[in-house]
């Protein structure tokens, strides 16, 4: 990986320009323009598949303060992971959402099937599981919305980010409990199964997120005033990542595990013994590593919440509008636009090599 200390300043200049120009031009000279991008997963990759409804925890992404310059259905202050992967391919943002598949020409660049709240298992909100999302993709192949020849240069992203583990009560016990291990086994087996299905359908390349450090999200660090990560929740993530790597071992030919766990950890939970220039730069990148930019007044509330009079029940750090490196996290579980940028920058070189893309 290129030394971050040598490239971070010029990259920041470009990012500032992009943040202030919604229609910023993205160079398309990369060979990645031939790729069709298909996105599966949850709110780390969703760009608007949940329809707008009255303000609630599930619909907050359609209301201020989400989005820049306006809410777009993304759980961030601007872009999310799928947008940055699209930028690797020479596009400005992620492809069209499955929800809007009948409104525009969606065949040129792929489709985003990811839905906030999704996981391998059914959730109370009844959003489509990962398997259901792949079902939707398969249906569009069968009706030739996506002719099979388009899969010759196809790329899938699978972003499963922990909704399945919300059912572990408070994550106060260790991962050695039989129930917890059984759940992790079920979730990782389910991800591997959908990877195999995508391969059978002809997907050319597949990127699969491992689990980010669950214990470092503001949801887990708020009880200790954002002073340290929750080791038990991080142990769940570590076990997930170990089992997922084992299950995907046979698929490595056209499958790459995206190590977002390390990419996040180097920023929010840096190794105190790390002395390399890249690690030192990343450790100093954000002023607030664990505290979110948007924080609800009520620990059980949510960013964007309002009372019956329409008064905000949250605060947003003034620093973020002045300093994009103020906070890594945007809300209780999602990174800021800049947080995603820094995380994905660490993974870009290896992923582009996997995709045979020009630098």
One Martini backbone bead per residue (centre of mass of N, CA, C, O) as a GRO file, in nm:
protein
  359
    1UNK     BB    1   0.097   0.035   0.021
    2UNK     BB    2   0.080   0.343   0.015
    3UNK     BB    3   0.191   0.612   0.170
    4UNK     BB    4  -0.015   0.808   0.352
    5UNK     BB    5   0.167   1.050   0.427
    6UNK     BB    6   0.216   1.119   0.108
    7UNK     BB    7  -0.117   1.130   0.013
    8UNK     BB    8  -0.329   1.275   0.202
    9UNK     BB    9  -0.324   1.574   0.116
   10UNK     BB   10  -0.404   1.564  -0.188
   11UNK     BB   11  -0.663   1.401  -0.131
   12UNK     BB   12  -0.808   1.616   0.040
   13UNK     BB   13  -0.844   1.824  -0.180
   14UNK     BB   14  -1.028   1.647  -0.356
   15UNK     BB   15  -1.246   1.602  -0.136
   16UNK     BB   16  -1.334   1.891  -0.097
   17UNK     BB   17  -1.438   1.935  -0.379
   18UNK     BB   18  -1.645   1.701  -0.377
   19UNK     BB   19  -1.816   1.798  -0.128
   20UNK     BB   20  -1.885   2.087  -0.293
   21UNK     BB   21  -1.964   1.888  -0.551
   22UNK     BB   22  -2.217   1.695  -0.654
   23UNK     BB   23  -2.105   1.699  -0.975
   24UNK     BB   24  -1.849   1.566  -0.977
   25UNK     BB   25  -1.594   1.468  -1.160
   26UNK     BB   26  -1.524   1.140  -1.300
   27UNK     BB   27  -1.296   0.950  -1.404
   28UNK     BB   28  -1.313   0.710  -1.705
   29UNK     BB   29  -1.024   0.560  -1.781
   30UNK     BB   30  -1.093   0.307  -1.661
   31UNK     BB   31  -1.160  -0.032  -1.694
   32UNK     BB   32  -1.407  -0.037  -1.488
   33UNK     BB   33  -1.641   0.054  -1.688
   34UNK     BB   34  -1.718  -0.253  -1.767
   35UNK     BB   35  -1.850  -0.288  -1.505
   36UNK     BB   36  -2.087  -0.457  -1.316
   37UNK     BB   37  -2.275  -0.349  -1.030
   38UNK     BB   38  -2.357  -0.554  -0.739
   39UNK     BB   39  -2.559  -0.499  -0.448
   40UNK     BB   40  -2.531  -0.637  -0.111
   41UNK     BB   41  -2.725  -0.585   0.201
   42UNK     BB   42  -2.698  -0.294   0.391
   43UNK     BB   43  -2.643   0.025   0.524
   44UNK     BB   44  -2.344   0.025   0.410
   45UNK     BB   45  -2.489   0.014   0.091
   46UNK     BB   46  -2.738   0.167   0.095
   47UNK     BB   47  -2.922   0.407  -0.151
   48UNK     BB   48  -3.269   0.368  -0.124
   49UNK     BB   49  -3.463   0.102  -0.073
   50UNK     BB   50  -3.602   0.252   0.140
   51UNK     BB   51  -3.877   0.405   0.177
   52UNK     BB   52  -4.032   0.682   0.241
   53UNK     BB   53  -4.134   0.793   0.568
   54UNK     BB   54  -4.203   0.843   0.856
   55UNK     BB   55  -4.031   0.937   1.109
   56UNK     BB   56  -3.764   0.709   1.198
   57UNK     BB   57  -3.528   0.487   1.247
   58UNK     BB   58  -3.577   0.351   0.955
   59UNK     BB   59  -3.616   0.664   0.799
   60UNK     BB   60  -3.383   0.879   0.866
   61UNK     BB   61  -3.224   0.887   0.580
   62UNK     BB   62  -3.465   1.105   0.469
   63UNK     BB   63  -3.338   1.304   0.687
   64UNK     BB   64  -3.241   1.533   0.869
   65UNK     BB   65  -2.885   1.526   0.862
   66UNK     BB   66  -2.887   1.364   0.622
   67UNK     BB   67  -2.687   1.438   0.393
   68UNK     BB   68  -2.525   1.589   0.082
   69UNK     BB   69  -2.737   1.838   0.061
   70UNK     BB   70  -2.936   1.583   0.078
   71UNK     BB   71  -3.129   1.339   0.126
   72UNK     BB   72  -3.080   0.974  -0.015
   73UNK     BB   73  -3.091   0.701   0.178
   74UNK     BB   74  -2.834   0.740   0.347
   75UNK     BB   75  -2.610   0.631   0.619
   76UNK     BB   76  -2.506   0.949   0.602
   77UNK     BB   77  -2.361   1.261   0.501
   78UNK     BB   78  -2.334   1.086   0.220
   79UNK     BB   79  -2.146   0.842   0.156
   80UNK     BB   80  -2.092   0.499   0.087
   81UNK     BB   81  -1.938   0.215   0.008
   82UNK     BB   82  -2.064   0.171  -0.280
   83UNK     BB   83  -1.964   0.444  -0.392
   84UNK     BB   84  -1.656   0.386  -0.374
   85UNK     BB   85  -1.655   0.142  -0.560
   86UNK     BB   86  -1.767   0.294  -0.803
   87UNK     BB   87  -1.519   0.486  -0.823
   88UNK     BB   88  -1.321   0.263  -0.911
   89UNK     BB   89  -1.500   0.234  -1.191
   90UNK     BB   90  -1.574   0.555  -1.272
   91UNK     BB   91  -1.799   0.648  -1.076
   92UNK     BB   92  -1.990   0.859  -0.873
   93UNK     BB   93  -2.197   0.620  -0.800
   94UNK     BB   94  -2.410   0.409  -0.728
   95UNK     BB   95  -2.635   0.222  -0.846
   96UNK     BB   96  -2.933   0.148  -0.897
   97UNK     BB   97  -3.212   0.075  -0.740
   98UNK     BB   98  -3.445  -0.167  -0.706
   99UNK     BB   99  -3.690   0.019  -0.638
  100UNK     BB  100  -3.620   0.190  -0.930
  101UNK     BB  101  -3.624  -0.014  -1.185
  102UNK     BB  102  -3.882   0.132  -1.356
  103UNK     BB  103  -3.766   0.443  -1.412
  104UNK     BB  104  -3.491   0.351  -1.540
  105UNK     BB  105  -3.189   0.290  -1.676
  106UNK     BB  106  -3.038  -0.018  -1.532
  107UNK     BB  107  -2.824  -0.172  -1.742
  108UNK     BB  108  -2.533  -0.022  -1.750
  109UNK     BB  109  -2.432  -0.062  -1.410
  110UNK     BB  110  -2.652  -0.210  -1.251
  111UNK     BB  111  -2.730  -0.287  -0.890
  112UNK     BB  112  -2.908  -0.211  -0.581
  113UNK     BB  113  -3.014  -0.444  -0.310
  114UNK     BB  114  -2.968  -0.307  -0.060
  115UNK     BB  115  -3.090  -0.319   0.293
  116UNK     BB  116  -3.175  -0.180   0.559
  117UNK     BB  117  -3.147  -0.431   0.822
  118UNK     BB  118  -3.009  -0.654   0.700
  119UNK     BB  119  -2.950  -1.016   0.658
  120UNK     BB  120  -2.956  -1.351   0.691
  121UNK     BB  121  -3.182  -1.305   0.879
  122UNK     BB  122  -3.462  -1.244   1.010
  123UNK     BB  123  -3.641  -0.943   1.079
  124UNK     BB  124  -3.877  -0.745   1.222
  125UNK     BB  125  -3.892  -0.547   0.958
  126UNK     BB  126  -3.899  -0.737   0.692
  127UNK     BB  127  -3.660  -0.732   0.534
  128UNK     BB  128  -3.455  -0.829   0.301
  129UNK     BB  129  -3.258  -1.068   0.267
  130UNK     BB  130  -2.987  -1.183   0.118
  131UNK     BB  131  -3.140  -1.405  -0.035
  132UNK     BB  132  -3.360  -1.220  -0.154
  133UNK     BB  133  -3.166  -1.042  -0.318
  134UNK     BB  134  -3.069  -1.275  -0.498
  135UNK     BB  135  -3.344  -1.341  -0.608
  136UNK     BB  136  -3.383  -1.069  -0.754
  137UNK     BB  137  -3.143  -1.103  -0.939
  138UNK     BB  138  -3.229  -1.369  -1.074
  139UNK     BB  139  -3.493  -1.258  -1.194
  140UNK     BB  140  -3.344  -1.049  -1.390
  141UNK     BB  141  -3.210  -1.273  -1.554
  142UNK     BB  142  -3.459  -1.440  -1.644
  143UNK     BB  143  -3.596  -1.165  -1.780
  144UNK     BB  144  -3.345  -1.003  -1.916
  145UNK     BB  145  -3.252  -0.742  -1.786
  146UNK     BB  146  -2.994  -0.931  -1.743
  147UNK     BB  147  -2.794  -1.046  -1.945
  148UNK     BB  148  -2.560  -1.289  -1.921
  149UNK     BB  149  -2.325  -1.129  -2.073
  150UNK     BB  150  -2.295  -0.908  -1.842
  151UNK     BB  151  -2.134  -1.109  -1.639
  152UNK     BB  152  -1.845  -1.108  -1.751
  153UNK     BB  153  -1.830  -0.799  -1.608
  154UNK     BB  154  -1.874  -0.866  -1.283
  155UNK     BB  155  -1.969  -0.710  -0.961
  156UNK     BB  156  -1.977  -0.796  -0.617
  157UNK     BB  157  -2.133  -0.683  -0.312
  158UNK     BB  158  -2.098  -0.789   0.036
  159UNK     BB  159  -2.283  -0.626   0.315
  160UNK     BB  160  -2.241  -0.753   0.637
  161UNK     BB  161  -2.284  -0.563   0.966
  162UNK     BB  162  -2.470  -0.706   1.234
  163UNK     BB  163  -2.784  -0.755   1.263
  164UNK     BB  164  -2.776  -1.054   1.362
  165UNK     BB  165  -2.632  -0.961   1.652
  166UNK     BB  166  -2.863  -0.806   1.803
  167UNK     BB  167  -2.977  -1.076   1.947
  168UNK     BB  168  -2.751  -1.036   2.142
  169UNK     BB  169  -2.768  -0.978   2.465
  170UNK     BB  170  -2.555  -0.709   2.498
  171UNK     BB  171  -2.290  -0.861   2.478
  172UNK     BB  172  -2.188  -0.999   2.779
  173UNK     BB  173  -2.088  -1.251   2.661
  174UNK     BB  174  -1.908  -1.479   2.539
  175UNK     BB  175  -1.822  -1.664   2.246
  176UNK     BB  176  -1.844  -1.955   2.397
  177UNK     BB  177  -2.121  -1.978   2.362
  178UNK     BB  178  -2.330  -2.182   2.197
  179UNK     BB  179  -2.530  -1.973   2.079
  180UNK     BB  180  -2.325  -1.781   1.954
  181UNK     BB  181  -2.175  -1.983   1.774
  182UNK     BB  182  -2.425  -2.072   1.616
  183UNK     BB  183  -2.489  -1.796   1.494
  184UNK     BB  184  -2.222  -1.751   1.346
  185UNK     BB  185  -2.243  -2.003   1.175
  186UNK     BB  186  -2.505  -1.925   1.028
  187UNK     BB  187  -2.413  -1.659   0.903
  188UNK     BB  188  -2.156  -1.756   0.747
  189UNK     BB  189  -2.301  -1.972   0.585
  190UNK     BB  190  -2.499  -1.778   0.442
  191UNK     BB  191  -2.289  -1.615   0.290
  192UNK     BB  192  -2.152  -1.850   0.139
  193UNK     BB  193  -2.406  -1.939  -0.014
  194UNK     BB  194  -2.440  -1.669  -0.180
  195UNK     BB  195  -2.173  -1.682  -0.319
  196UNK     BB  196  -2.231  -1.944  -0.471
  197UNK     BB  197  -2.478  -1.840  -0.625
  198UNK     BB  198  -2.332  -1.616  -0.781
  199UNK     BB  199  -2.142  -1.803  -0.925
  200UNK     BB  200  -2.365  -1.977  -1.066
  201UNK     BB  201  -2.475  -1.706  -1.219
  202UNK     BB  202  -2.178  -1.560  -1.320
  203UNK     BB  203  -2.001  -1.413  -1.136
  204UNK     BB  204  -1.685  -1.275  -1.169
  205UNK     BB  205  -1.682  -1.087  -0.902
  206UNK     BB  206  -1.621  -1.090  -0.531
  207UNK     BB  207  -1.707  -0.887  -0.257
  208UNK     BB  208  -1.637  -0.939   0.102
  209UNK     BB  209  -1.719  -0.852   0.397
  210UNK     BB  210  -1.615  -0.818   0.688
  211UNK     BB  211  -1.618  -0.752   1.023
  212UNK     BB  212  -1.647  -0.501   1.199
  213UNK     BB  213  -1.587  -0.331   1.497
  214UNK     BB  214  -1.850  -0.350   1.697
  215UNK     BB  215  -1.722  -0.226   1.974
  216UNK     BB  216  -1.666   0.078   1.828
  217UNK     BB  217  -1.931   0.170   1.824
  218UNK     BB  218  -2.130   0.406   1.967
  219UNK     BB  219  -2.335   0.202   2.076
  220UNK     BB  220  -2.094   0.066   2.259
  221UNK     BB  221  -1.943   0.347   2.379
  222UNK     BB  222  -2.144   0.529   2.533
  223UNK     BB  223  -2.141   0.400   2.826
  224UNK     BB  224  -1.810   0.505   2.832
  225UNK     BB  225  -1.783   0.784   2.685
  226UNK     BB  226  -1.595   0.706   2.439
  227UNK     BB  227  -1.314   0.547   2.549
  228UNK     BB  228  -1.391   0.242   2.455
  229UNK     BB  229  -1.403  -0.068   2.350
  230UNK     BB  230  -1.584  -0.366   2.304
  231UNK     BB  231  -1.458  -0.677   2.348
  232UNK     BB  232  -1.697  -0.868   2.305
  233UNK     BB  233  -1.796  -0.761   2.030
  234UNK     BB  234  -1.518  -0.802   1.892
  235UNK     BB  235  -1.517  -1.111   1.929
  236UNK     BB  236  -1.750  -1.165   1.740
  237UNK     BB  237  -1.613  -1.051   1.489
  238UNK     BB  238  -1.364  -1.240   1.495
  239UNK     BB  239  -1.519  -1.505   1.465
  240UNK     BB  240  -1.659  -1.439   1.206
  241UNK     BB  241  -1.396  -1.396   1.037
  242UNK     BB  242  -1.280  -1.677   1.070
  243UNK     BB  243  -1.518  -1.840   0.950
  244UNK     BB  244  -1.544  -1.695   0.680
  245UNK     BB  245  -1.260  -1.757   0.573
  246UNK     BB  246  -1.296  -2.063   0.577
  247UNK     BB  247  -1.555  -2.079   0.385
  248UNK     BB  248  -1.401  -1.905   0.141
  249UNK     BB  249  -1.145  -2.065   0.056
  250UNK     BB  250  -1.270  -2.216  -0.210
  251UNK     BB  251  -1.334  -1.908  -0.355
  252UNK     BB  252  -1.069  -1.728  -0.416
  253UNK     BB  253  -1.053  -1.688  -0.723
  254UNK     BB  254  -1.332  -1.469  -0.721
  255UNK     BB  255  -1.271  -1.395  -0.410
  256UNK     BB  256  -1.284  -1.112  -0.177
  257UNK     BB  257  -1.179  -1.004   0.126
  258UNK     BB  258  -1.281  -0.728   0.302
  259UNK     BB  259  -1.083  -0.555   0.549
  260UNK     BB  260  -1.262  -0.356   0.750
  261UNK     BB  261  -1.157  -0.413   1.027
  262UNK     BB  262  -0.872  -0.298   0.987
  263UNK     BB  263  -0.949  -0.024   0.863
  264UNK     BB  264  -1.095   0.071   1.119
  265UNK     BB  265  -0.892   0.002   1.353
  266UNK     BB  266  -0.656   0.193   1.262
  267UNK     BB  267  -0.841   0.437   1.357
  268UNK     BB  268  -1.021   0.358   1.635
  269UNK     BB  269  -0.793   0.106   1.726
  270UNK     BB  270  -0.496   0.150   1.765
  271UNK     BB  271  -0.185   0.033   1.781
  272UNK     BB  272   0.044   0.128   2.023
  273UNK     BB  273   0.296  -0.036   1.867
  274UNK     BB  274   0.275   0.120   1.620
  275UNK     BB  275   0.534   0.270   1.377
  276UNK     BB  276   0.427   0.323   1.119
  277UNK     BB  277   0.336   0.573   0.911
  278UNK     BB  278   0.050   0.478   0.845
  279UNK     BB  279  -0.049   0.425   1.136
  280UNK     BB  280   0.006   0.708   1.245
  281UNK     BB  281  -0.178   0.859   1.052
  282UNK     BB  282  -0.446   0.711   1.114
  283UNK     BB  283  -0.448   0.767   1.428
  284UNK     BB  284  -0.461   1.101   1.353
  285UNK     BB  285  -0.707   1.172   1.168
  286UNK     BB  286  -0.917   1.170   1.411
  287UNK     BB  287  -1.049   1.332   1.674
  288UNK     BB  288  -1.310   1.132   1.669
  289UNK     BB  289  -1.331   0.789   1.695
  290UNK     BB  290  -1.616   0.720   1.878
  291UNK     BB  291  -1.762   0.974   1.838
  292UNK     BB  292  -2.031   1.109   1.708
  293UNK     BB  293  -2.168   1.355   1.525
  294UNK     BB  294  -2.453   1.219   1.568
  295UNK     BB  295  -2.652   1.275   1.870
  296UNK     BB  296  -2.861   1.160   2.088
  297UNK     BB  297  -3.006   1.238   2.383
  298UNK     BB  298  -3.110   0.953   2.378
  299UNK     BB  299  -2.974   0.644   2.403
  300UNK     BB  300  -3.257   0.528   2.253
  301UNK     BB  301  -3.224   0.693   2.019
  302UNK     BB  302  -3.179   0.909   1.720
  303UNK     BB  303  -3.072   1.030   1.446
  304UNK     BB  304  -3.324   1.282   1.372
  305UNK     BB  305  -3.488   1.320   1.606
  306UNK     BB  306  -3.822   1.418   1.712
  307UNK     BB  307  -4.061   1.586   1.846
  308UNK     BB  308  -4.394   1.688   1.844
  309UNK     BB  309  -4.269   1.989   1.748
  310UNK     BB  310  -3.990   1.937   1.573
  311UNK     BB  311  -3.761   1.904   1.768
  312UNK     BB  312  -3.453   1.831   1.814
  313UNK     BB  313  -3.300   1.508   1.950
  314UNK     BB  314  -3.014   1.632   1.859
  315UNK     BB  315  -2.665   1.643   1.769
  316UNK     BB  316  -2.419   1.835   1.579
  317UNK     BB  317  -2.113   1.880   1.497
  318UNK     BB  318  -1.951   2.164   1.400
  319UNK     BB  319  -1.677   2.048   1.303
  320UNK     BB  320  -1.764   1.895   1.039
  321UNK     BB  321  -1.807   2.160   0.863
  322UNK     BB  322  -1.487   2.236   0.908
  323UNK     BB  323  -1.399   1.920   0.977
  324UNK     BB  324  -1.391   1.611   0.821
  325UNK     BB  325  -1.189   1.495   1.072
  326UNK     BB  326  -1.360   1.481   1.339
  327UNK     BB  327  -1.533   1.212   1.244
  328UNK     BB  328  -1.587   0.878   1.181
  329UNK     BB  329  -1.867   0.886   1.298
  330UNK     BB  330  -2.202   0.967   1.248
  331UNK     BB  331  -2.345   0.751   1.417
  332UNK     BB  332  -2.400   0.461   1.600
  333UNK     BB  333  -2.277   0.281   1.316
  334UNK     BB  334  -2.191   0.501   1.100
  335UNK     BB  335  -2.001   0.641   0.883
  336UNK     BB  336  -1.864   0.880   0.742
  337UNK     BB  337  -1.762   0.986   0.452
  338UNK     BB  338  -1.462   1.004   0.550
  339UNK     BB  339  -1.449   0.733   0.683
  340UNK     BB  340  -1.488   0.574   0.423
  341UNK     BB  341  -1.256   0.689   0.267
  342UNK     BB  342  -1.027   0.588   0.455
  343UNK     BB  343  -1.098   0.289   0.448
  344UNK     BB  344  -1.098   0.247   0.130
  345UNK     BB  345  -0.809   0.344   0.072
  346UNK     BB  346  -0.674   0.087   0.203
  347UNK     BB  347  -0.825  -0.121  -0.020
  348UNK     BB  348  -0.784  -0.033  -0.320
  349UNK     BB  349  -0.527  -0.165  -0.434
  350UNK     BB  350  -0.604  -0.465  -0.390
  351UNK     BB  351  -0.878  -0.458  -0.538
  352UNK     BB  352  -0.772  -0.368  -0.816
  353UNK     BB  353  -0.598  -0.615  -0.859
  354UNK     BB  354  -0.833  -0.819  -0.849
  355UNK     BB  355  -0.982  -0.649  -1.100
  356UNK     BB  356  -0.777  -0.544  -1.312
  357UNK     BB  357  -0.706  -0.245  -1.263
  358UNK     BB  358  -0.629   0.061  -1.330
  359UNK     BB  359  -0.436   0.329  -1.178
   0.00000   0.00000   0.00000
